[in-house]
């Protein structure tokens, strides 16, 4: 049986080690435990071990878990959110990692305005230019940033990105560095603060921390392998 709280301790230790190596304070790096596909019981175990922030990428699955878990847990939405699901998602999550186009940003803004909300968001950048991934291209975000920051119902606090999958963590470093440099340029060009950098997953979060990540999204290294199927209250795992 996979011991998630033991894995959590190991991830926290590695996170602290990477921060130390980079001369950074581990306290400034937020660990999001990516709980997609995993049942509420596993999440509860981690919450008892002190993990408070969980990441989900499907609204329906997340809602089913949030309903049955303690209200003090904090939830981040880490995937692409379909237009017709934004309204239902807004009150549930404290941070949306995947605002991935001007169109999506406008939809978030409009619904937030209608519902009197001011969601915290990250702009997702497709730094590797992978056709299978969502996100602004680096060029698009540079030309559109003024228009995006004018959407005053959005509290835009930073950028999110992913490196292409590769078994060697060092392979991710140039993509993370590119995201950080893009952030620095956007801050200078648009005169906005984008302090948060959400980058790094199970395979490469220590490298991401060395390159300036302030939020890492770690699933497999904490929970073990995913089944591939979404969790639902009727799937019988909990
Ligand atoms: C699933 C997922 C993760 C976690 O991936 P692991 O490799 O299991 O750590 C992180 N970020 C996003 C956007 C994801 O969809």
XYZ file of C-alpha atoms and ligand atoms in Angstrom:
253
model
C 0.000 0.000 0.000
C 1.370 3.404 -1.033
C 1.984 5.637 1.983
C 1.058 9.117 0.797
C 2.055 10.895 4.011
C 5.533 9.353 3.842
C 5.844 10.452 0.203
C 4.655 13.911 1.187
C 7.485 14.183 3.749
C 10.001 13.095 1.122
C 8.706 15.699 -1.352
C 8.804 18.410 1.323
C 12.403 17.468 2.154
C 13.435 17.591 -1.513
C 11.655 20.910 -1.946
C 13.561 22.366 1.024
C 16.832 20.986 -0.300
C 16.273 22.548 -3.744
C 15.375 25.885 -2.139
C 18.506 25.760 0.002
C 20.663 24.963 -3.039
C 19.201 27.986 -4.814
C 19.699 30.222 -1.772
C 15.957 30.604 -1.349
C 13.630 30.348 1.627
C 11.536 27.143 1.354
C 8.696 29.026 3.044
C 8.169 31.120 -0.071
C 7.397 28.027 -2.186
C 3.878 26.637 -2.149
C 3.328 22.920 -2.667
C 0.113 22.017 -4.474
C -0.670 18.315 -4.001
C -2.295 17.315 -7.293
C -5.105 15.019 -6.187
C -6.891 14.426 -9.521
C -8.207 10.817 -9.830
C -7.450 10.117 -6.135
C -10.238 9.494 -3.612
C -11.160 11.778 -0.709
C -9.645 9.336 1.811
C -6.154 9.873 0.385
C -6.658 13.629 0.517
C -7.838 13.415 4.130
C -4.713 11.466 5.084
C -2.523 14.207 3.621
C -4.556 16.958 5.247
C -3.929 15.252 8.589
C -0.205 15.352 7.730
C -0.459 19.120 7.266
C -1.000 19.460 3.503
C -3.624 22.145 2.879
C -3.546 22.940 -0.861
C -4.838 20.460 -3.432
C -4.934 20.708 -7.211
C -7.718 19.363 -9.423
C -8.209 19.528 -13.177
C -11.853 18.422 -13.638
C -14.676 20.465 -12.211
C -17.133 17.639 -11.626
C -14.582 15.465 -9.856
C -13.317 18.372 -7.762
C -16.791 19.414 -6.696
C -17.634 15.908 -5.514
C -14.516 15.870 -3.323
C -14.786 19.419 -2.028
C -18.323 18.611 -0.860
C -17.217 15.746 1.372
C -13.906 17.141 2.663
C -13.256 19.675 5.453
C -13.906 23.301 4.494
C -10.443 24.399 5.629
C -8.783 22.713 2.653
C -7.713 25.034 -0.175
C -8.263 24.156 -3.824
C -6.437 25.169 -6.987
C -7.785 24.532 -10.477
C -4.851 23.419 -12.619
C -6.401 22.499 -15.963
C -8.214 24.031 -18.881
C -11.695 25.107 -17.877
C -14.441 24.969 -20.489
C -16.366 28.179 -20.938
C -19.637 26.728 -19.658
C -17.984 25.633 -16.393
C -16.354 28.893 -15.336
C -19.316 30.167 -13.341
C -19.643 27.013 -11.269
C -15.889 26.844 -10.680
C -15.253 30.432 -9.589
C -16.467 30.115 -5.973
C -14.698 26.793 -5.381
C -11.054 27.558 -6.132
C -8.654 30.087 -4.634
C -6.394 30.093 -7.702
C -6.882 29.227 -11.381
C -3.577 28.122 -12.955
C -4.785 27.762 -16.515
C -6.105 31.001 -18.002
C -4.733 30.104 -21.395
C -5.914 32.648 -23.989
C -7.246 36.173 -24.313
C -10.649 34.659 -25.044
C -10.572 32.612 -21.823
C -9.401 35.654 -19.841
C -12.322 37.685 -21.227
C -14.797 34.960 -20.278
C -13.433 34.765 -16.725
C -13.604 38.543 -16.483
C -17.180 38.776 -17.732
C -18.502 36.061 -15.421
C -16.559 37.398 -12.433
C -18.098 40.806 -13.058
C -21.618 39.386 -13.315
C -21.156 37.418 -10.098
C -19.318 40.120 -8.173
C -16.127 38.097 -7.793
C -12.424 38.823 -8.276
C -10.685 35.497 -8.949
C -6.944 35.022 -8.596
C -5.482 33.669 -11.821
C -2.239 32.668 -13.474
C -1.707 33.039 -17.217
C -0.672 29.746 -18.773
C 2.135 29.983 -21.293
C 2.975 27.211 -23.737
C 6.730 27.797 -23.511
C 7.633 24.667 -25.429
C 5.202 25.403 -28.257
C 3.645 21.940 -27.972
C 0.531 21.642 -30.125
C -1.067 19.289 -27.575
C -0.911 21.876 -24.775
C -3.029 24.875 -23.943
C -1.565 28.281 -23.269
C -0.533 31.626 -24.698
C 2.438 31.534 -27.011
C 5.222 33.771 -25.642
C 4.622 36.162 -28.568
C 0.874 36.304 -28.023
C 1.150 37.071 -24.336
C 3.608 39.883 -25.008
C 1.312 41.554 -27.533
C -1.846 40.941 -25.478
C -0.645 41.658 -21.952
C -1.989 45.229 -21.837
C -5.412 44.027 -22.885
C -5.300 41.206 -20.336
C -4.285 43.360 -17.381
C -7.062 45.816 -18.294
C -9.550 43.062 -17.336
C -9.840 44.481 -13.865
C -12.030 41.728 -12.451
C -9.064 39.360 -12.681
C -6.388 39.362 -10.015
C -3.510 38.208 -12.226
C -0.704 37.120 -9.935
C 1.723 35.324 -12.251
C 2.423 32.735 -14.922
C 2.083 28.960 -15.195
C 3.946 26.647 -17.524
C 5.034 23.083 -18.193
C 8.124 21.563 -19.711
C 7.644 18.807 -22.293
C 7.712 15.356 -20.726
C 11.246 13.996 -20.479
C 12.754 11.434 -18.061
C 15.762 13.665 -17.385
C 14.796 16.603 -15.105
C 17.609 18.825 -16.409
C 15.839 18.788 -19.772
C 13.124 21.006 -18.236
C 15.495 23.739 -17.060
C 15.574 25.893 -20.227
C 11.756 25.970 -20.354
C 11.488 27.075 -16.739
C 14.160 29.690 -17.273
C 12.321 30.930 -20.354
C 9.107 31.283 -18.348
C 10.882 33.279 -15.635
C 12.539 35.552 -18.191
C 9.236 36.063 -19.980
C 7.694 37.025 -16.639
C 10.475 39.560 -16.027
C 9.943 41.079 -19.482
C 6.157 41.283 -19.064
C 6.575 42.990 -15.704
C 8.876 45.575 -17.270
C 6.818 46.066 -20.461
C 3.375 46.232 -18.900
C 4.346 47.684 -15.536
C 2.530 44.934 -13.653
C 3.574 42.628 -10.819
C 3.538 38.922 -11.672
C 5.182 37.477 -8.561
C 3.981 33.878 -8.832
C 5.562 31.266 -11.096
C 3.727 27.928 -11.111
C 6.113 25.446 -12.668
C 7.502 22.013 -11.831
C 5.751 18.639 -11.467
C 6.786 15.278 -9.957
C 9.649 14.759 -12.392
C 11.193 18.203 -12.315
C 10.048 20.321 -9.355
C 13.544 20.639 -7.806
C 14.855 22.105 -11.086
C 11.829 24.429 -11.251
C 12.594 25.683 -7.735
C 16.185 26.402 -8.751
C 14.775 28.430 -11.648
C 12.448 30.491 -9.467
C 9.191 28.535 -9.078
C 7.009 29.878 -6.263
C 4.337 27.183 -6.717
C 5.023 23.548 -7.626
C 2.278 21.106 -8.651
C 3.142 17.585 -7.548
C 0.851 14.587 -8.006
C 2.490 11.221 -8.652
C 5.445 11.756 -6.293
C 2.981 12.209 -3.423
C -0.033 10.029 -4.261
C 1.597 7.345 -6.416
C 0.540 6.472 -9.951
C -2.863 7.597 -11.196
C -5.379 5.041 -12.399
C -6.202 7.299 -15.318
C -9.874 7.400 -14.423
C -11.574 10.294 -12.681
C -12.762 9.684 -9.155
C -16.508 9.849 -8.607
C -18.653 9.129 -5.546
C -19.901 5.977 -7.272
C -16.507 4.606 -8.307
C -16.322 2.775 -4.999
C -12.785 3.709 -3.994
C -13.769 5.640 -0.929
C -1.499 16.206 -13.470
C -0.836 17.526 -13.427
C 0.254 17.775 -12.571
C 0.886 16.712 -11.681
O 1.653 15.831 -12.437
P 2.595 14.745 -11.736
O 3.565 14.388 -12.805
O 1.731 13.605 -11.338
O 3.245 15.390 -10.582
C 0.773 19.047 -12.538
N 0.281 20.049 -13.319
C -0.756 19.839 -14.153
C -1.251 20.976 -14.966
C -1.332 18.583 -14.249
O -2.349 18.401 -15.093
